[in-house]
mmCIF file of C-alpha atoms in Angstrom:
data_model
loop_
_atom_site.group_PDB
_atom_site.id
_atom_site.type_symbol
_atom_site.label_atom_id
_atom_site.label_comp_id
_atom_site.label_asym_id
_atom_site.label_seq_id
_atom_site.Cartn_x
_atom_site.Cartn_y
_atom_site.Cartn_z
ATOM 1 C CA UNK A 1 0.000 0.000 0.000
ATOM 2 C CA UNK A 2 1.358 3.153 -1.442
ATOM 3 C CA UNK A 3 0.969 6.047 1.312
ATOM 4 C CA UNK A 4 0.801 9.583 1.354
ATOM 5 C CA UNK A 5 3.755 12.267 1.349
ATOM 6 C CA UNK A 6 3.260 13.766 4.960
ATOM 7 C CA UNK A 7 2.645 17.354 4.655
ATOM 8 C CA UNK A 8 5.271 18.558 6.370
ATOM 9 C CA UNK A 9 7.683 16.730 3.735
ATOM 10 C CA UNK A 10 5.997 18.559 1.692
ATOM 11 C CA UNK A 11 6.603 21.929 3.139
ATOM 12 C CA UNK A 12 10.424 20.988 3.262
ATOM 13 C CA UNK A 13 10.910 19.785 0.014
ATOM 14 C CA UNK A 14 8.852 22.659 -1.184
ATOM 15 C CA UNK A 15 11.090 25.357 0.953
ATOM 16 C CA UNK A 16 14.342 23.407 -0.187
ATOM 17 C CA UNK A 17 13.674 23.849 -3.850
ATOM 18 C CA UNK A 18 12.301 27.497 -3.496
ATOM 19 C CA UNK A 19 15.474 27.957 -1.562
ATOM 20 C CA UNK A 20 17.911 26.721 -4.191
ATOM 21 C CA UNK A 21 16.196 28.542 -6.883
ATOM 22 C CA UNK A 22 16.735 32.089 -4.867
ATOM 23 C CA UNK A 23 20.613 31.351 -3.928
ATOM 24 C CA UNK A 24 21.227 29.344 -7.662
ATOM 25 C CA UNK A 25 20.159 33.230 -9.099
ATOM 26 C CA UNK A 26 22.400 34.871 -6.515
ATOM 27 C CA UNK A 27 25.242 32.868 -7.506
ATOM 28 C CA UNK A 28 26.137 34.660 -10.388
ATOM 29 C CA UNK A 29 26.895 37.714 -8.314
ATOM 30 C CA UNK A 30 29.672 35.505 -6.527
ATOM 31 C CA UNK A 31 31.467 33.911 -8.639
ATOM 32 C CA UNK A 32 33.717 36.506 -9.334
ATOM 33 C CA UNK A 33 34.709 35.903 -5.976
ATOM 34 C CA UNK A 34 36.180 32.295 -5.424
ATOM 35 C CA UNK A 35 38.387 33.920 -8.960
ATOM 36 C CA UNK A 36 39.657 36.745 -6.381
ATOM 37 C CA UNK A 37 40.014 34.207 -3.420
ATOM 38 C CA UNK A 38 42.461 32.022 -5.391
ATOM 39 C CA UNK A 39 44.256 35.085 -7.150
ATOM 40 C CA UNK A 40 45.183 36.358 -3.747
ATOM 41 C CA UNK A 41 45.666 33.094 -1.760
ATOM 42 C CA UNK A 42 49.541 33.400 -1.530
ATOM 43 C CA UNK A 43 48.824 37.464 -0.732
ATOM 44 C CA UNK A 44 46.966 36.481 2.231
ATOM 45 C CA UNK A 45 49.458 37.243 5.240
ATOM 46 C CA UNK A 46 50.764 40.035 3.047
ATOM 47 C CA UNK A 47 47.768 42.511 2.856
ATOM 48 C CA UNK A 48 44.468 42.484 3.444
ATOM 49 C CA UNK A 49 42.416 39.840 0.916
ATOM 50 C CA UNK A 50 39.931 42.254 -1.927
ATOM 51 C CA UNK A 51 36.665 42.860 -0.965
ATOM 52 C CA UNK A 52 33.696 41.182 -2.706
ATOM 53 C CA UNK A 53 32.685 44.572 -4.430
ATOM 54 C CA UNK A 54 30.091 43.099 -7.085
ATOM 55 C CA UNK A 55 26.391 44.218 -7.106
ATOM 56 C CA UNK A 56 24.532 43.333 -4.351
ATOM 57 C CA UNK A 57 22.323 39.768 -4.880
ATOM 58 C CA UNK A 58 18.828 41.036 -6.087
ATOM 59 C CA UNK A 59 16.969 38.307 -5.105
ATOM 60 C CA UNK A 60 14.165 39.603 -3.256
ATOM 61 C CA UNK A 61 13.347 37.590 0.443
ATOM 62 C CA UNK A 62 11.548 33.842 0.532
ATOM 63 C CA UNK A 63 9.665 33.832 3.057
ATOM 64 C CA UNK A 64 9.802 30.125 3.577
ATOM 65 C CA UNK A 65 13.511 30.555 4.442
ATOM 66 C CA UNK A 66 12.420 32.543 7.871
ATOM 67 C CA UNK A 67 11.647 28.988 9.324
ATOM 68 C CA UNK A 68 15.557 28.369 8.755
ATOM 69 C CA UNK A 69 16.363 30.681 11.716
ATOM 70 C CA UNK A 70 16.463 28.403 14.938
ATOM 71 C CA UNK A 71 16.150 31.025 17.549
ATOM 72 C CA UNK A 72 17.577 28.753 20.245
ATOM 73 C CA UNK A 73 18.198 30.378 23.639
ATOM 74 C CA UNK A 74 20.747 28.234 24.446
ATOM 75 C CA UNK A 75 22.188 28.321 21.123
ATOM 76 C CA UNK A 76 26.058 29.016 21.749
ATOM 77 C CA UNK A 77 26.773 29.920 18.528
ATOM 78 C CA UNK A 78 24.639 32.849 18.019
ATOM 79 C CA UNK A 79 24.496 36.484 19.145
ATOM 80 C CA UNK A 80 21.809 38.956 19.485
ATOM 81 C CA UNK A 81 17.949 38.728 21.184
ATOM 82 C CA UNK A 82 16.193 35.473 20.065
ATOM 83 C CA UNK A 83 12.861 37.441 19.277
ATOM 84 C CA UNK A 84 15.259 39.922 17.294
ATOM 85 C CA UNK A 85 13.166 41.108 14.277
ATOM 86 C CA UNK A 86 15.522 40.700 12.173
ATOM 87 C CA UNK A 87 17.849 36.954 11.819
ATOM 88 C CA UNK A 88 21.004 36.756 10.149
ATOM 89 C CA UNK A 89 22.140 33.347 9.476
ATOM 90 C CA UNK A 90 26.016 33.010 8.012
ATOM 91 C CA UNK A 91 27.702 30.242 6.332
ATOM 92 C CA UNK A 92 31.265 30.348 6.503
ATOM 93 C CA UNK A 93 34.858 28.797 6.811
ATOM 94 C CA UNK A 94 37.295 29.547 9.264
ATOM 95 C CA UNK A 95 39.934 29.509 6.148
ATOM 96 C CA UNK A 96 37.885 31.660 3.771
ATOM 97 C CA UNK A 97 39.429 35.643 3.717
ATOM 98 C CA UNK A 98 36.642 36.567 2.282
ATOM 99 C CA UNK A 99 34.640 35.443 5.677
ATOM 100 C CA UNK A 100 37.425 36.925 7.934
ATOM 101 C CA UNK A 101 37.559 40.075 5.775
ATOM 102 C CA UNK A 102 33.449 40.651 6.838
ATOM 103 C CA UNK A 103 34.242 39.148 10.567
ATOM 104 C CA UNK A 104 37.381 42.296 10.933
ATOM 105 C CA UNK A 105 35.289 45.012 9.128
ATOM 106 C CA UNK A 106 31.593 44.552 8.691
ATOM 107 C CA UNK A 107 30.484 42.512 11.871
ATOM 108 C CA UNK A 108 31.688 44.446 14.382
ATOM 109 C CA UNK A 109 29.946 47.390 12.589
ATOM 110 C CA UNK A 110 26.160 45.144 12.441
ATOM 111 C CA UNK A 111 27.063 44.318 15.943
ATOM 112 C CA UNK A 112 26.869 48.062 17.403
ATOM 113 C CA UNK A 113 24.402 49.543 15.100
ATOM 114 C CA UNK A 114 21.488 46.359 15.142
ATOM 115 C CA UNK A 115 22.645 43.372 17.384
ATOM 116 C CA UNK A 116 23.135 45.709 20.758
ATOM 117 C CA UNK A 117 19.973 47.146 19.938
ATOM 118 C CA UNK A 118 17.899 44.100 19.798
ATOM 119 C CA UNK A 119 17.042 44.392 16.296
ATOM 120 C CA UNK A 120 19.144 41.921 14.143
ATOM 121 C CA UNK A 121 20.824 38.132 16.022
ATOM 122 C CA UNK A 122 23.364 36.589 13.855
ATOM 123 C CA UNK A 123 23.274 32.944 13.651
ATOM 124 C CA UNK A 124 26.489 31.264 12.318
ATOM 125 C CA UNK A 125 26.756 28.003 10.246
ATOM 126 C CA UNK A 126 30.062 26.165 10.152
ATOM 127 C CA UNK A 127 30.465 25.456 6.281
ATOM 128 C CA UNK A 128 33.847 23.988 5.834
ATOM 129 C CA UNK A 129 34.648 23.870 2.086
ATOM 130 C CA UNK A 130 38.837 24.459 2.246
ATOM 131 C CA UNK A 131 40.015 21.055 3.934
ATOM 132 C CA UNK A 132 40.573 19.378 6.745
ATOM 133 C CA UNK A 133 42.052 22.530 8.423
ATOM 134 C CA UNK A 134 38.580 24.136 7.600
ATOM 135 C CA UNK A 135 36.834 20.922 9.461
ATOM 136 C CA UNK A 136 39.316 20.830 12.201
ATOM 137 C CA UNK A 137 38.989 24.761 12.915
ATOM 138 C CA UNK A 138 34.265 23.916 12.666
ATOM 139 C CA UNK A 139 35.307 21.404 14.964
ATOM 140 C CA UNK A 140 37.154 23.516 17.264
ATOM 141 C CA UNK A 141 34.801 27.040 17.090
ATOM 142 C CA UNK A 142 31.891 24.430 18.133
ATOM 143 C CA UNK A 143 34.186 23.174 21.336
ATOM 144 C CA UNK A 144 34.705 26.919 22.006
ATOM 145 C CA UNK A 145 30.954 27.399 21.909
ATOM 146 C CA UNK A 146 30.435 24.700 24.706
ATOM 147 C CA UNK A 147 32.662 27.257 27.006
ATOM 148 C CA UNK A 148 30.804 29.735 25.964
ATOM 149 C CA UNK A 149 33.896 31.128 24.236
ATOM 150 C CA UNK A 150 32.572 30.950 20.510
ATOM 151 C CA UNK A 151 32.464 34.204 19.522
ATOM 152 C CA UNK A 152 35.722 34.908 20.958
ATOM 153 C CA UNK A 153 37.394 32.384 19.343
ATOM 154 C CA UNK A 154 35.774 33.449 16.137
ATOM 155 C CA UNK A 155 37.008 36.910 17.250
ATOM 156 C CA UNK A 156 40.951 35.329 17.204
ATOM 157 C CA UNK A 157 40.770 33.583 14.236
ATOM 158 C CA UNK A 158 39.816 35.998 11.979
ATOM 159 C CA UNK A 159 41.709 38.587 13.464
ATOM 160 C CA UNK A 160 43.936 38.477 10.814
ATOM 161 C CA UNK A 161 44.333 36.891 7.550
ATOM 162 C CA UNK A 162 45.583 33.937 7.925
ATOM 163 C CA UNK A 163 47.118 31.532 5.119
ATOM 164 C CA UNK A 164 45.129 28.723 3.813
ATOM 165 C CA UNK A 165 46.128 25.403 4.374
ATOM 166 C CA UNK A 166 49.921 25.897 5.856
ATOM 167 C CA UNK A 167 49.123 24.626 9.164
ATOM 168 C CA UNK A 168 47.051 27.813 10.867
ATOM 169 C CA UNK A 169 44.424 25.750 12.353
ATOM 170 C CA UNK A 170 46.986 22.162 12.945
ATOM 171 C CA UNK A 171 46.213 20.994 16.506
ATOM 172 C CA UNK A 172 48.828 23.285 18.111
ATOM 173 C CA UNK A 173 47.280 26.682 16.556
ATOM 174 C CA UNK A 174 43.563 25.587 17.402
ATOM 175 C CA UNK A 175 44.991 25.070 21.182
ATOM 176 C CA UNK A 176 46.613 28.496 21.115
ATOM 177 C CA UNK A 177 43.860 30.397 19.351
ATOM 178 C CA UNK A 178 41.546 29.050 22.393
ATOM 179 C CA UNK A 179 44.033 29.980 24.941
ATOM 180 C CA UNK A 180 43.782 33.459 23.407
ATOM 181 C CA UNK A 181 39.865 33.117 23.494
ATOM 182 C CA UNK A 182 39.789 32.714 27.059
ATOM 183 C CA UNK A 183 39.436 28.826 26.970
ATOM 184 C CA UNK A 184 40.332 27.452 30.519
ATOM 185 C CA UNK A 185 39.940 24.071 30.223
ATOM 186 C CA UNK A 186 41.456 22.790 27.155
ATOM 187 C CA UNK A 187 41.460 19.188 27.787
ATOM 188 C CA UNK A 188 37.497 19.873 27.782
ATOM 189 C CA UNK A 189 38.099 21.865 24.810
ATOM 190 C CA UNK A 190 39.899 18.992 22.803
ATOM 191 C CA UNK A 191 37.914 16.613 24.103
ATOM 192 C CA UNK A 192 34.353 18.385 22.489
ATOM 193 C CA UNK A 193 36.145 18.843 19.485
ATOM 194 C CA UNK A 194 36.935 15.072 19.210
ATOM 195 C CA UNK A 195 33.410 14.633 19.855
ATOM 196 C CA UNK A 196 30.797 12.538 17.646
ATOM 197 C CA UNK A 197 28.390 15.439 18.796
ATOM 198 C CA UNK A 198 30.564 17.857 17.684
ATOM 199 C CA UNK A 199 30.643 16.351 13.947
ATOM 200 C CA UNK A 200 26.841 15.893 14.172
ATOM 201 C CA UNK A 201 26.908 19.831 14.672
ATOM 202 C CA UNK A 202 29.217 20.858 12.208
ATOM 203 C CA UNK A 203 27.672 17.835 9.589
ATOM 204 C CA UNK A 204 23.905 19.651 10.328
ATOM 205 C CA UNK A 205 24.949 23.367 9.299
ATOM 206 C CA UNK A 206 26.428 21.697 6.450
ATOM 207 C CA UNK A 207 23.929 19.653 5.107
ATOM 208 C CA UNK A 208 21.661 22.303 5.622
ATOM 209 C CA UNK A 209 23.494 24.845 3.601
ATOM 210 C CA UNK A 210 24.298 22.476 1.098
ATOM 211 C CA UNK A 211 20.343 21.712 0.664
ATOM 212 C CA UNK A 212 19.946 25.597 0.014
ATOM 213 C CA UNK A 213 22.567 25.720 -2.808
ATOM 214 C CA UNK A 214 25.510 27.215 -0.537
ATOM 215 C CA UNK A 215 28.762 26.672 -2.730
ATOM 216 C CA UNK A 216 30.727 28.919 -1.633
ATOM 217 C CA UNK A 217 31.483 31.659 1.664
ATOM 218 C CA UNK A 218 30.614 33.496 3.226
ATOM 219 C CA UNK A 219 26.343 32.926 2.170
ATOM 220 C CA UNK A 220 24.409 34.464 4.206
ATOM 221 C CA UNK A 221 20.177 34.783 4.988
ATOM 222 C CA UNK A 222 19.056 38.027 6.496
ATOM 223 C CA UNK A 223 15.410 37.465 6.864
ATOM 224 C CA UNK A 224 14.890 35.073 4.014
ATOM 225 C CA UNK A 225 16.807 37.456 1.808
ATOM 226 C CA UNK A 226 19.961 35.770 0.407
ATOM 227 C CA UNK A 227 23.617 38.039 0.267
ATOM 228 C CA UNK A 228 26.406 36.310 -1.104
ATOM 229 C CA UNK A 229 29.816 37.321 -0.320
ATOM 230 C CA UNK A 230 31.938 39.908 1.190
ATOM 231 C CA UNK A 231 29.490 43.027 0.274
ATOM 232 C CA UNK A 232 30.199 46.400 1.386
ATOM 233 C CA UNK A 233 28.128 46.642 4.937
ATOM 234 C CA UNK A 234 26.213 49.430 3.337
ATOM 235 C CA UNK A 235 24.521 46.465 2.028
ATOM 236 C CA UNK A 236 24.260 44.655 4.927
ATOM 237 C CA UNK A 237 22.662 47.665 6.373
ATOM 238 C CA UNK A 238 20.375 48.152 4.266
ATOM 239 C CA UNK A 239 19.157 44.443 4.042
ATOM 240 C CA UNK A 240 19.003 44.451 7.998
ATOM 241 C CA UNK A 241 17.175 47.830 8.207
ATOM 242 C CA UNK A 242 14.943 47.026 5.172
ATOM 243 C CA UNK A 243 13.887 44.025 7.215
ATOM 244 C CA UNK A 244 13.160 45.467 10.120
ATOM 245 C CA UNK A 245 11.265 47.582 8.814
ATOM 246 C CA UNK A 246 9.250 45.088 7.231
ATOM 247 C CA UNK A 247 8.813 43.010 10.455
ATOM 248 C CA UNK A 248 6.957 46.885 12.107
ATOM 249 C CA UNK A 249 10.960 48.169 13.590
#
């Protein structure tokens, strides 16, 4: 006997393929920048990596993405008022400059002007895509998270560029980033980040942004609306305000 799809299948397949059709149009405006990411890999420790600086992704909010936001309390990787009108969710690599060059410049900026306020809450993804440094360094920023130390571990490792692959985030480096974050216990530390739950974590924000069409970082969802890349943060500013407005802030 041949039963029915449950609805709420349904509704996932359904927001899976209107998601992939919204970030498979956006993708164009990115591409440009995996060519600039591999131009100035070996420039990385040099100078600061280029921007992102193509037009902003046009592709107007889904509003079956909004269910993506998790709005977990006890979420540790996540900043900003759960009920915050407006969610930001972010896909990125510890190893991607293009992520580190919006963690140094643009998210401290959202931070003061929207997340202090109680109007935007940023909700990060780990999306590995450079390696097993990129895994190991998910890996570690969740163990961080169970200290309560994410965000400043995310803080230290993107606090300058760092190059890809050369050993940055070995074993050694991960220990002494968390030092520098403030990590006490660091048997606890490596311990979480040997963890099966950890890879369940890391595995879940990747599947999940894989399912959407993520190729590439940073992707990220402000309210359904999808920007990929390192934008300027006028356009992050006016995404998150544009939003808020929307939601009655």
């Amino acid at each position: 006997m041949t039963g029915s799809i449950p609805s709420s299948s349904r509704r996932n397949r359904r927001r899976t393929i209107a998601a992939a059709a919204v970030l498979a149009a956006a993708a164009v405006t990115a591409a440009f920048a995996l060519t600039l990411d591999d131009a100035n890999n070996r420039n990385e420790t040099a100078r600061e990596p280029a921007v992102a600086t193509g037009p902003a992704v046009p592709a107007p909010a889904d509003e079956s993405l909004l269910a993506l936001a998790r709005r977990d309390t006890s979420d540790a990787l996540a900043v900003g008022r759960a009920d915050a009108p407006v969610v930001m969710i972010e896909y990125s690599d510890f190893q991607c400059p293009f992520c580190g060059q919006f963690a140094r410049k643009t998210g401290p900026e959202l931070l003061r002007s929207y997340v202090d306020k109680g109007i935007l809450r940023i909700e990060w993804r780990n999306f590995p895509v450079f390696g097993e440094e990129s895994e190991q360094a998910a890996l570690a920023g969740w163990a961080a998270g169970q200290q309560k130390k994410f965000w400043k571990f995310h803080d230290v490792a993107y606090s300058k560029p760092r190059e890809r692959n050369t050993g940055e985030f070995d074993a050694e480096n991960l220990i002494a980033i968390a030092r520098e974050a403030g990590i006490s216990d660091i048997e606890q530390f490596q311990a979480d980040m040997a963890s099966d739950k950890a890879r369940s974590a890391v595995q879940k924000d990747q599947e999940e942004g894989y399912s959407l069409g993520v190729t590439s970082t940073p992707a990220f969802l402000i309210n359904g609306k999808p920007i990929l890349g390192a934008q300027p943060t006028a356009t992050f500013k006016e995404a998150v305000e544009t939003a808020a407005k929307a939601a009655g802030r």
